[in-house]
């Protein structure tokens, strides 16, 4: 048998291959030799939360030596947007939040560009800022987008004229009045979720160049190159085929790089100075101020149950603070109606979800895409009901949770799911039924909490995911896929599938960096389902190329194809015991039965287009069909110092039904990473505002979790109930792992202290104040 590592050839960018090993596009852009022609760009930002732009004086800025061009909002006729075109490339006529870009300068040096934007003079006419959800939805509130009804938007988007509501979705099942009449216990409460920043280690940035052929190339750190190309081309009025987007590596995104942001400005500046590359990399403060934040949420939940512990009715209204633009967060807003009653059998429900403008930075998708926020409310409410009917919260969930075959509000049936297994195993792992006690010398108490979750895979109609595999002369399997690896292990998964299906060593597989001129059209759905969709496409492409190779050799050797196999990069015949190494087949050709040498290239292609299920109501008419749900549960044991409110996570057990774990190590790593990011957004993170101005746009005042905050013990638990249309039965895991963290912590705190924290983040101060409020309550006789 012959096994060797082939020489890696056929790279699209051999000149910069060594740089691709570095983390992040920004580092790559620094190292890439654009030469002395490289120009530098900087932004001028709004200093007002809401104001009309009376004038912008550029005279002093243009007079600075080395300044090549300055753009303002008046240079653009259109805005950015996919489902609703509501975000200016640069502010035009009015500014809607502090930090909004309103001018951009490009110069020969970075210092000259900075001096230029500092010299720009702006005259504002202040308008009343609308800073909170409750204020924004009031009748007569100041409008952020007075012409909202005249914007371009998709047919399934429903803006409310003369209001700050960009979209409203509704889903109803059964009859609420019947549900309330059947309820022995009804609980009504409101929960709040603060806005947080994605904090990717690599900030937004890019380099754009218009070459001699009038082709535009954008090198950018993006999670969705084709989406960026579409948005930028549409906003600038250019043919998308003219714009090429290259993404060598992404140094963190978590959803913040799924939509176009400042990249459109980079391209516009490049168009103003053709023939010279233009570079713009945001600093950390700018990353906070003018890219994306996770939307805030006010969730009003009313839920009823019988004394026997059966859920009878749910009424939920989710009000999302989407900042100054709704487009990038609409997927989360619309998905909320599908999950807003929780992963439970509820015969009567009404779920509404509204996208609300405020004078805060633009909202965009974040890991989980709205699901962590929804579950913060629902999973605490489930615990409240369980307590009210005096049933253990684990048993309450198990008696009500969805199982395969159960009816869903959207008119279809739930597929096979291991949700009940997840709940049981998470609870058993933290020894739910056994009391835990802190050390005697501590002023502390311990408690345990659990939260379940479900997360829909929502696709667009006619969505098709594709993959292509080419066998190089060296034996390398060069793989092109329609997805970007942002650290979730997508390229590793693709390589494993190809190696397994084709029959070659793993290190013979080369997954290409993303380039819109060479890569296949990307999967426009969220990254949470790339294992499922992209995995299917890669598997089919690998099977296709394997069939082509075996068919070719079978014809050359005049043998039935069933006699042949590919093992460790060698084609073998079980009948004649002939063997040929794949590189020899590709490079030197082979002799057929007549002694003639024959050779060729082999290409395999695979596509995956999911079948759209029959659905009722909103899902049927909104281009948001759900293919399947991922489910899971997380149980947490906490210890709290009741004198200071200090909180420590002792043990986290996270159980998720992944269908089939193609790479168990990656699944466990994703679960552990999700736990860390989940505790960070649950306990530490919050963007703070005062009069519309962000108070903590830096990593000194905005704290994220570090290794010191790691729980003492994290147990990732893999549940495998195969997905019938998944590759090897697999589903995704990347987004799900942080969804139940916050409510599980809150439920554990209630178990320990009897207090409820209904606003995120769960800080020691909030715990301490809640305890103080209990102590200060007057005794009742």
XYZ file of C-alpha atoms in Angstrom:
781
model
C 0.000 0.000 0.000
C 1.214 3.511 -0.831
C 0.494 6.384 1.531
C 2.177 9.718 1.391
C 1.409 13.330 2.021
C 1.136 15.058 -1.323
C 2.755 18.383 -2.080
C 0.173 21.101 -1.594
C -0.392 22.885 -4.893
C -3.108 24.818 -6.630
C -3.599 27.501 -3.970
C -5.489 30.565 -5.240
C -3.110 32.931 -3.441
C 0.299 31.173 -3.190
C 2.059 34.497 -2.672
C 0.334 35.055 0.657
C -0.222 31.475 1.781
C 2.072 31.811 4.811
C 0.029 34.756 6.042
C -3.202 32.754 6.022
C -1.976 30.819 9.040
C -2.171 33.973 11.132
C -5.320 34.667 13.098
C -7.527 37.353 11.664
C -7.911 39.315 8.477
C -6.566 42.498 10.077
C -3.179 40.852 10.667
C -3.282 39.482 7.147
C -4.021 42.944 5.750
C -1.110 44.413 7.695
C 1.308 41.820 6.332
C 0.046 41.739 2.782
C 2.287 43.894 0.642
C 0.040 46.451 -1.011
C 3.074 48.621 -1.530
C 3.583 52.372 -1.159
C 0.320 53.091 -2.999
C -1.722 52.002 0.035
C -4.025 54.760 1.291
C -5.519 55.063 4.764
C -9.092 55.922 5.752
C -10.683 57.306 8.895
C -14.243 58.102 9.976
C -15.945 61.170 11.401
C -18.645 60.152 13.886
C -21.799 61.801 15.159
C -21.589 63.370 18.606
C -25.381 63.567 18.979
C -27.900 60.793 19.656
C -30.551 62.416 17.462
C -30.212 65.530 15.342
C -30.711 67.033 11.925
C -27.518 67.756 9.994
C -27.677 71.424 9.088
C -24.250 71.565 7.430
C -20.927 69.750 7.072
C -17.892 71.962 6.360
C -15.074 70.083 4.636
C -12.855 73.016 3.596
C -10.219 72.676 6.318
C -10.171 68.901 5.989
C -9.633 68.992 2.224
C -6.761 71.467 2.633
C -4.691 69.043 4.739
C -1.696 67.763 2.712
C -2.087 64.185 1.567
C -5.893 64.056 1.709
C -7.179 62.405 -1.442
C -10.964 62.300 -0.964
C -13.712 62.923 1.587
C -17.210 61.435 1.370
C -20.420 62.378 3.198
C -23.954 61.047 3.148
C -24.857 63.373 0.275
C -22.605 61.274 -1.981
C -24.969 58.285 -1.730
C -28.456 57.813 -3.105
C -29.313 54.529 -1.388
C -28.870 52.800 1.963
C -27.852 49.386 3.248
C -30.422 46.681 3.864
C -31.647 43.248 2.796
C -35.170 43.014 4.221
C -35.608 46.717 4.971
C -33.309 49.371 3.500
C -33.001 51.604 6.549
C -29.274 52.114 7.267
C -27.338 54.936 5.561
C -23.769 54.201 4.501
C -22.940 57.615 5.961
C -25.539 59.650 7.860
C -27.663 61.723 5.523
C -29.863 64.628 6.649
C -29.978 63.339 10.229
C -27.937 61.343 12.727
C -29.641 58.659 14.784
C -27.035 57.625 17.391
C -23.783 58.759 18.918
C -20.966 57.266 16.870
C -22.854 57.006 13.581
C -20.384 57.583 10.710
C -21.227 60.793 8.869
C -18.048 61.405 6.846
C -15.014 59.415 5.713
C -11.615 60.651 4.597
C -8.890 58.835 2.680
C -5.319 60.098 2.699
C -1.763 59.103 1.898
C -0.928 58.567 5.568
C -2.887 57.492 8.619
C -2.001 60.742 10.401
C -3.317 62.824 7.520
C -6.584 60.848 7.497
C -6.990 61.365 11.244
C -6.287 65.071 10.899
C -8.835 65.352 8.112
C -11.760 63.880 10.055
C -10.788 65.966 13.100
C -11.009 69.103 10.944
C -14.546 68.387 9.700
C -17.071 70.821 11.170
C -20.684 69.707 11.624
C -23.629 71.893 12.603
C -26.542 70.006 14.168
C -30.100 70.828 15.112
C -30.818 68.589 18.071
C -33.965 66.469 18.174
C -35.450 64.714 21.220
C -33.662 61.362 21.569
C -35.692 58.185 21.988
C -33.582 55.985 24.222
C -35.781 53.213 25.650
C -38.292 50.741 24.260
C -41.144 51.943 26.454
C -40.600 55.522 25.318
C -40.249 54.592 21.662
C -43.579 52.747 21.358
C -45.631 55.538 22.952
C -48.057 57.430 20.738
C -46.556 60.746 19.741
C -42.982 59.665 20.371
C -40.300 61.322 18.246
C -39.858 59.345 15.014
C -36.411 58.079 14.021
C -37.506 57.224 10.480
C -40.364 59.588 9.502
C -40.459 58.110 5.985
C -40.453 54.490 7.159
C -43.511 53.468 5.140
C -41.766 54.644 1.952
C -38.636 52.531 2.484
C -37.868 49.512 0.344
C -38.699 46.340 2.270
C -39.514 42.703 1.635
C -43.194 41.753 1.306
C -43.160 39.869 4.614
C -41.876 42.888 6.585
C -44.655 44.915 8.192
C -43.599 48.371 9.388
C -46.172 50.432 11.276
C -46.591 53.856 9.636
C -46.008 56.943 11.796
C -44.337 54.910 14.515
C -40.968 53.547 15.594
C -42.041 49.948 14.968
C -40.122 48.575 11.988
C -41.775 45.159 11.989
C -44.286 43.080 13.909
C -44.756 39.299 13.735
C -47.560 37.305 15.336
C -48.324 33.611 15.765
C -51.434 32.274 17.475
C -52.613 28.816 18.375
C -55.845 27.681 19.966
C -57.950 30.080 22.029
C -56.376 32.107 24.826
C -59.622 32.673 26.675
C -60.192 28.945 26.852
C -56.643 28.533 28.071
C -57.036 31.070 30.865
C -60.328 29.483 31.882
C -58.561 26.108 32.178
C -55.744 27.595 34.275
C -55.612 27.166 38.032
C -52.479 29.307 38.242
C -51.679 32.326 36.055
C -48.415 34.238 36.382
C -47.619 37.481 34.583
C -44.175 39.112 34.623
C -41.768 41.254 32.599
C -38.094 40.518 31.958
C -35.363 42.699 30.502
C -32.170 41.963 28.588
C -29.421 44.577 28.333
C -27.568 45.334 25.138
C -24.146 43.773 24.755
C -21.309 43.961 22.224
C -19.903 40.975 20.354
C -16.305 41.931 21.236
C -14.507 39.973 18.515
C -10.775 39.970 19.127
C -10.361 41.277 15.587
C -12.305 44.486 14.943
C -14.092 45.285 11.701
C -11.835 46.320 8.860
C -10.957 45.910 5.227
C -8.919 46.939 2.223
C -10.543 47.752 -1.118
C -8.976 48.287 -4.528
C -10.367 49.269 -7.919
C -7.963 47.828 -10.483
C -7.195 48.832 -14.063
C -9.983 46.603 -15.345
C -12.465 48.466 -13.085
C -12.856 45.334 -10.944
C -13.304 46.010 -7.215
C -11.694 43.691 -4.675
C -12.537 43.890 -0.979
C -10.399 41.989 1.525
C -12.520 41.882 4.662
C -13.129 40.032 7.896
C -16.673 38.855 7.228
C -18.814 35.874 8.105
C -20.897 36.199 4.939
C -18.922 37.387 1.882
C -21.760 36.996 -0.615
C -24.188 38.783 1.687
C -21.705 41.643 2.006
C -21.266 41.735 -1.756
C -25.012 41.862 -2.311
C -25.600 44.612 0.259
C -22.680 46.797 -0.820
C -23.403 46.456 -4.530
C -27.058 47.288 -4.000
C -26.307 50.334 -1.869
C -23.647 51.680 -4.253
C -25.590 50.887 -7.414
C -22.967 48.623 -8.953
C -23.159 45.174 -10.539
C -22.438 42.534 -7.858
C -20.225 40.657 -10.341
C -17.926 43.687 -10.377
C -17.217 43.288 -6.657
C -15.009 40.500 -5.364
C -14.905 39.785 -1.604
C -11.993 37.819 -0.167
C -12.032 36.477 3.403
C -8.750 34.785 4.333
C -9.554 34.299 8.026
C -12.003 35.742 10.551
C -10.656 36.706 13.953
C -13.991 36.317 15.722
C -17.434 37.460 14.692
C -20.246 35.889 16.770
C -22.734 37.318 14.263
C -21.359 40.865 14.155
C -19.761 40.266 10.750
C -22.771 38.678 9.077
C -23.997 41.937 7.542
C -22.196 44.810 5.818
C -21.006 47.544 8.129
C -18.075 49.891 7.491
C -16.976 47.671 4.572
C -19.340 49.620 2.303
C -17.465 52.802 3.203
C -14.134 51.189 2.292
C -15.455 50.227 -1.143
C -16.944 53.684 -1.709
C -13.619 55.324 -0.870
C -11.793 52.958 -3.219
C -14.167 53.992 -6.002
C -13.219 57.605 -5.286
C -9.479 56.865 -5.737
C -9.293 54.097 -8.371
C -6.005 52.326 -8.798
C -4.918 52.623 -5.160
C -5.869 50.316 -2.282
C -7.727 51.895 0.633
C -7.459 50.495 4.137
C -9.760 51.079 7.127
C -9.417 49.177 10.400
C -11.585 50.208 13.350
C -10.125 50.717 16.798
C -11.858 49.171 19.806
C -13.899 52.286 20.651
C -15.186 52.505 17.096
C -16.042 48.801 17.179
C -18.362 49.527 20.112
C -19.848 52.719 18.683
C -20.488 52.124 14.997
C -20.747 48.410 14.172
C -23.387 46.223 15.835
C -24.737 45.489 19.304
C -27.000 42.633 20.307
C -30.586 43.933 20.497
C -32.033 44.667 23.894
C -35.319 43.085 24.926
C -38.358 43.698 27.086
C -40.350 40.449 27.351
C -43.867 40.396 28.805
C -44.851 36.812 29.665
C -48.226 35.562 30.899
C -48.500 31.826 31.445
C -51.100 29.508 32.923
C -51.116 25.920 34.204
C -53.390 23.480 35.951
C -52.653 22.295 39.481
C -51.741 18.959 37.957
C -48.830 20.687 36.240
C -50.160 20.886 32.678
C -49.450 24.056 30.712
C -52.679 25.590 29.450
C -51.866 28.968 27.880
C -49.021 31.347 27.045
C -49.215 34.962 25.976
C -45.825 36.485 25.156
C -44.855 39.854 23.740
C -41.238 40.539 22.830
C -40.178 44.145 22.269
C -36.711 44.350 20.703
C -34.496 47.410 20.986
C -32.882 47.367 17.539
C -31.255 50.780 17.769
C -31.230 52.998 14.697
C -31.652 50.221 12.099
C -33.813 47.101 12.088
C -32.549 45.198 9.056
C -29.688 43.171 10.538
C -31.731 41.970 13.533
C -34.961 41.054 11.753
C -34.149 37.343 11.659
C -34.080 37.240 15.465
C -37.248 39.314 15.762
C -39.135 37.098 13.342
C -37.800 33.826 14.756
C -39.024 34.734 18.240
C -42.641 33.931 17.381
C -41.670 30.345 16.579
C -39.960 29.680 19.915
C -41.523 32.294 22.174
C -43.773 29.862 24.052
C -40.827 27.602 24.899
C -40.062 23.981 23.932
C -43.314 22.769 25.493
C -46.753 21.514 24.565
C -49.025 24.526 24.923
C -52.545 24.182 23.455
C -53.320 27.909 23.515
C -50.761 30.599 22.748
C -50.247 34.053 21.319
C -46.715 35.245 20.628
C -45.917 38.695 19.266
C -42.503 40.090 18.384
C -41.852 43.733 17.551
C -38.773 45.507 16.192
C -38.497 48.924 17.877
C -36.214 51.768 16.814
C -34.248 53.745 19.417
C -31.411 56.279 19.253
C -28.792 53.698 20.066
C -26.246 51.880 17.874
C -27.523 49.454 15.261
C -28.565 45.960 16.368
C -27.255 42.864 14.643
C -27.334 39.110 15.135
C -25.299 37.593 17.945
C -24.540 33.966 18.736
C -27.930 32.357 19.346
C -29.614 35.128 17.307
C -32.276 36.156 19.792
C -32.797 32.756 21.386
C -30.763 33.483 24.533
C -32.893 36.563 25.151
C -36.209 34.745 24.629
C -35.202 31.856 26.877
C -34.110 34.260 29.637
C -37.796 35.047 30.060
C -39.525 31.768 29.248
C -37.305 29.464 31.302
C -37.570 31.601 34.438
C -41.311 31.706 33.986
C -41.461 27.913 33.754
C -39.722 27.712 37.135
C -42.178 30.210 38.614
C -45.131 28.102 37.473
C -43.561 24.875 38.733
C -43.082 26.458 42.139
C -46.647 27.770 42.160
C -48.121 24.311 41.526
C -45.588 22.705 43.895
C -43.932 20.448 41.330
C -40.198 19.942 40.958
C -39.029 22.083 37.974
C -37.369 19.080 36.345
C -40.535 16.996 36.541
C -42.613 19.978 35.396
C -40.454 20.326 32.295
C -40.406 16.600 31.573
C -44.191 16.383 31.741
C -44.637 19.312 29.330
C -41.597 19.251 27.006
C -41.955 18.545 23.319
C -41.317 15.068 21.993
C -41.238 13.638 18.509
C -44.670 13.725 16.888
C -46.087 16.544 19.045
C -47.993 19.269 17.199
C -46.263 22.626 16.762
C -47.959 26.027 16.554
C -46.832 26.465 12.943
C -48.931 23.510 11.790
C -46.397 20.694 11.550
C -45.192 17.960 13.873
C -42.035 17.933 15.970
C -39.343 15.671 14.600
C -37.519 13.131 16.757
C -35.686 14.949 19.542
C -33.699 14.110 22.640
C -34.889 17.099 24.691
C -36.177 14.952 27.546
C -32.844 13.071 27.624
C -30.989 16.384 27.770
C -33.074 17.555 30.730
C -32.606 14.287 32.616
C -28.875 13.945 32.014
C -28.083 17.563 32.814
C -30.006 17.288 36.085
C -28.451 13.946 36.999
C -24.939 15.232 36.309
C -25.256 18.028 38.884
C -26.923 15.571 41.312
C -30.152 17.532 41.261
C -31.912 15.643 44.024
C -28.978 15.818 46.450
C -28.609 18.949 48.591
C -25.236 20.701 48.441
C -23.780 22.670 51.292
C -20.990 25.267 51.301
C -18.032 25.252 53.618
C -19.055 26.110 57.177
C -16.632 29.043 57.373
C -18.294 30.830 54.464
C -21.198 33.273 54.492
C -22.585 31.396 51.514
C -25.436 29.308 50.221
C -25.661 27.002 47.245
C -28.410 26.351 44.747
C -29.130 24.473 41.552
C -31.035 25.592 38.494
C -31.887 24.234 35.084
C -33.122 25.667 31.815
C -34.146 23.916 28.612
C -33.821 25.340 25.119
C -34.779 24.934 21.504
C -33.425 26.748 18.487
C -34.995 26.648 15.021
C -33.112 26.166 11.778
C -34.866 28.661 9.543
C -34.052 28.836 5.839
C -35.132 30.886 2.878
C -37.184 29.350 0.059
C -35.165 27.884 -2.801
C -32.066 27.884 -0.603
C -29.417 25.526 -1.921
C -26.039 24.809 -0.363
C -23.268 23.660 -2.679
C -19.759 22.218 -2.503
C -17.107 21.333 -5.076
C -14.099 19.028 -4.796
C -11.272 18.897 -7.316
C -8.558 16.254 -7.251
C -5.211 17.892 -7.977
C -2.339 16.072 -9.716
C -0.576 15.710 -6.360
C -3.538 13.848 -4.887
C -4.791 16.824 -2.929
C -8.562 17.155 -2.613
C -9.164 20.881 -3.057
C -12.509 21.743 -1.476
C -14.602 24.842 -2.156
C -17.600 25.390 0.074
C -20.132 28.132 0.578
C -19.307 28.911 4.184
C -16.719 30.770 6.225
C -14.919 29.171 9.148
C -15.138 31.651 12.006
C -13.653 29.324 14.586
C -16.526 26.866 14.809
C -14.562 24.144 13.019
C -16.370 24.219 9.668
C -13.247 23.592 7.599
C -12.221 20.739 9.892
C -15.656 19.170 9.527
C -15.521 19.524 5.741
C -12.061 17.948 5.633
C -13.176 15.028 7.795
C -16.212 14.345 5.622
C -14.156 14.469 2.421
C -11.407 12.222 3.798
C -13.933 9.708 5.060
C -16.102 9.618 1.934
C -13.362 9.730 -0.714
C -11.003 7.425 1.156
C -7.904 9.614 1.489
C -5.792 10.717 4.473
C -7.057 13.823 6.269
C -3.946 15.839 5.411
C -4.616 15.356 1.705
C -7.688 17.601 2.011
C -7.304 21.348 1.466
C -10.333 23.544 2.202
C -9.953 26.866 0.404
C -10.271 30.325 1.987
C -13.417 32.117 0.868
C -13.351 34.230 -2.293
C -16.563 35.245 -4.066
C -14.842 34.913 -7.450
C -13.851 31.305 -6.792
C -15.971 29.986 -3.915
C -19.503 28.751 -4.263
C -22.461 30.855 -3.303
C -22.741 30.845 0.444
C -25.490 29.498 2.615
C -27.414 32.660 3.604
C -28.843 31.111 6.754
C -27.184 31.561 10.099
C -24.031 29.683 10.931
C -25.827 27.498 13.485
C -26.860 25.051 10.751
C -23.745 24.830 8.593
C -22.969 21.349 9.949
C -26.355 20.214 8.682
C -26.581 22.073 5.359
C -22.927 22.373 4.347
C -22.173 18.917 5.686
C -24.788 17.442 3.377
C -23.397 19.287 0.359
C -19.802 18.274 1.107
C -20.804 14.664 1.667
C -22.555 14.551 -1.703
C -19.637 16.232 -3.495
C -17.226 13.715 -1.949
C -19.433 10.811 -2.961
C -19.626 12.256 -6.468
C -15.862 12.550 -6.918
C -15.349 9.071 -5.484
C -17.856 7.633 -7.986
C -16.093 9.422 -10.831
C -12.686 8.065 -9.829
C -13.899 4.496 -9.395
C -15.891 4.587 -12.615
C -12.838 5.780 -14.529
C -10.538 3.104 -13.059
C -13.177 0.399 -13.541
C -13.389 1.248 -17.219
C -9.594 1.366 -17.591
C -9.106 -1.938 -15.805
C -12.200 -3.478 -17.360
C -13.558 -4.474 -13.966
C -16.946 -4.056 -12.290
C -16.970 -0.925 -10.174
C -18.148 -3.032 -7.241
C -14.726 -4.694 -7.136
C -12.988 -1.388 -6.423
C -12.391 0.688 -3.343
C -10.318 3.682 -2.232
C -8.391 3.157 0.987
C -5.856 5.572 2.411
C -5.431 7.301 -0.959
C -5.008 4.113 -2.995
C -7.433 2.607 -5.501
C -7.521 -1.154 -5.032
C -9.221 -4.086 -6.700
C -10.467 -6.794 -4.390
C -10.722 -9.169 -7.364
C -7.332 -8.737 -9.082
C -5.424 -7.124 -6.157
C -4.262 -4.343 -8.459
C -3.307 -1.115 -6.639
C -2.664 2.407 -7.852
C -1.961 5.431 -5.694
C -4.240 8.389 -6.253
C -1.355 10.764 -7.130
C -0.120 8.296 -9.745
C -3.586 8.080 -11.240
C -3.849 11.852 -11.430
C -0.292 12.672 -12.406
C 0.906 9.829 -14.641
C -2.310 8.272 -15.929
C -2.850 4.507 -15.965
C -2.725 1.690 -18.494
C -5.989 0.205 -19.645
C -6.415 -3.438 -20.663
C -5.036 -2.630 -24.132
C -1.890 -1.043 -22.662
C -2.933 2.511 -23.569
C -2.321 5.231 -20.962
C -5.370 7.252 -20.013
C -5.726 10.097 -17.524
C -8.062 12.920 -16.584
C -9.066 15.359 -13.869
C -11.789 14.562 -11.406
C -14.307 17.020 -10.013
C -17.174 16.262 -7.690
C -20.089 18.546 -6.976
C -22.771 18.322 -4.351
C -25.841 20.369 -3.566
C -28.311 20.235 -0.719
C -31.732 21.822 -1.028
C -33.937 21.023 1.961
C -37.566 20.139 1.514
C -39.806 22.908 2.790
C -42.355 21.643 5.327
C -46.023 22.502 5.206
C -46.667 25.328 7.638
C -49.525 27.567 8.716
C -49.796 31.220 9.653
C -46.760 33.492 9.690
C -44.295 30.781 8.706
C -46.222 29.944 5.539
C -46.202 33.514 4.240
C -43.023 35.040 5.662
C -40.177 33.180 3.899
C -39.159 31.790 7.284
C -39.870 28.064 7.086
C -38.378 25.930 9.846
C -36.631 22.723 8.863
C -35.875 21.404 12.335
C -35.068 22.417 15.912
C -31.973 21.815 17.967
C -32.696 21.129 21.626
C -30.810 20.928 24.879
C -30.669 21.750 28.572
C -28.203 23.186 31.020
C -28.042 22.601 34.769
C -25.908 24.797 37.015
C -24.881 24.741 40.645
C -23.936 28.106 42.129
C -22.525 29.412 45.387
C -23.484 32.876 46.592
C -22.047 34.989 49.383
C -25.212 36.354 50.932
C -23.383 39.290 52.528
C -21.878 40.630 49.294
C -23.920 39.027 46.511
C -20.760 37.509 45.044
C -21.640 34.648 42.703
C -19.557 31.661 41.620
C -20.498 28.874 39.225
C -19.426 25.576 40.756
C -20.683 23.047 38.230
C -22.222 23.376 34.764
C -23.715 20.390 32.955
C -24.658 21.125 29.348
C -26.522 18.511 27.346
C -27.407 18.992 23.672
C -28.952 16.765 21.064
C -26.571 17.132 18.106
C -28.061 14.299 16.067
C -24.674 12.735 15.514
C -21.322 14.107 16.680
C -19.137 13.970 13.580
C -16.242 15.347 15.618
C -16.984 14.880 19.337
C -13.969 16.974 20.379
C -15.247 19.972 18.422
C -18.745 19.476 19.845
C -17.394 19.463 23.404
C -15.228 22.500 22.673
C -18.233 24.363 21.277
C -20.275 23.510 24.367
C -17.539 24.705 26.702
C -17.023 27.861 24.678
C -20.745 28.504 24.731
C -20.787 28.138 28.516
C -18.035 30.748 28.836
C -19.681 33.218 26.494
C -23.038 32.501 28.093
C -21.799 33.274 31.612
C -20.053 36.384 30.257
C -23.233 37.835 28.731
C -25.258 36.645 31.734
C -23.119 37.951 34.593
C -20.724 40.590 33.294
C -21.569 42.274 30.028
C -23.711 45.369 29.522
C -23.319 48.374 27.270
C -24.183 51.353 29.458
C -25.673 54.611 28.179
C -26.256 58.048 29.627
C -28.381 60.457 27.603
C -27.632 58.397 24.518
C -23.857 58.418 25.007
C -22.095 55.079 25.538
C -20.170 55.098 28.828
C -18.005 52.000 28.413
C -16.802 51.592 24.809
C -13.561 49.875 25.787
C -12.315 46.656 27.352
C -11.359 48.399 30.567
C -14.921 49.380 31.492
C -16.747 46.688 29.502
C -15.786 43.433 31.140
C -15.876 40.065 29.406
C -15.215 36.685 30.970
C -11.655 35.402 31.207
C -10.154 32.112 32.284
C -10.448 33.300 35.894
C -14.236 33.262 35.544
C -14.338 29.652 34.335
C -16.727 27.476 36.357
C -14.964 24.999 38.600
C -16.379 22.134 36.560
C -17.989 21.960 33.111
C -19.476 18.699 31.834
C -20.389 18.717 28.132
C -22.942 15.994 27.402
C -23.596 14.779 23.874
C -27.057 13.395 23.121
C -27.532 11.778 19.718
C -31.014 11.410 18.245
C -30.274 11.404 14.501
C -31.676 14.110 12.239
C -33.225 12.263 9.320
C -31.852 14.648 6.667
C -28.538 15.492 8.348
C -25.105 14.302 7.202
C -24.692 11.033 9.137
C -27.693 12.285 11.157
C -25.900 15.414 12.424
C -27.242 18.807 13.484
C -25.366 21.947 14.455
C -24.178 22.998 17.916
C -22.259 26.282 17.608
C -25.014 28.731 18.538
C -27.007 26.648 20.978
C -24.552 26.239 23.817
C -25.042 29.675 25.412
C -28.830 29.929 25.069
C -29.952 28.426 28.425
C -27.072 29.729 30.565
C -28.651 32.912 31.918
C -32.010 31.435 33.017
C -30.251 28.400 34.520
C -28.126 30.743 36.665
C -31.167 32.814 37.637
C -33.106 29.684 38.608
C -30.160 28.465 40.701
C -30.027 31.816 42.506
C -33.721 31.550 43.301
C -33.210 28.024 44.605
C -30.431 29.250 46.873
C -31.852 32.558 48.110
C -35.514 32.729 47.124
C -34.975 35.905 45.078
C -35.635 36.563 41.400
C -33.337 38.563 39.110
C -35.414 39.547 36.090
C -32.957 41.889 34.333
C -29.655 40.946 32.722
C -26.842 40.991 33.589
C -26.972 39.088 36.880
C -24.459 41.163 38.815
C -23.425 40.840 42.448
C -24.902 44.288 43.020
C -28.320 43.187 41.777
C -28.218 40.095 43.977
C -27.190 42.189 46.985
C -29.966 44.738 46.345
C -32.577 41.988 45.956
C -31.496 40.526 49.295
C -31.592 43.976 50.878
C -35.117 44.532 49.581
C -36.253 41.307 51.242
C -34.657 42.318 54.546
C -36.316 45.729 54.393
C -39.805 44.409 53.703
C -42.153 44.942 56.658
C -43.315 41.824 58.430
C -46.935 40.818 57.952
C -49.043 39.399 60.723
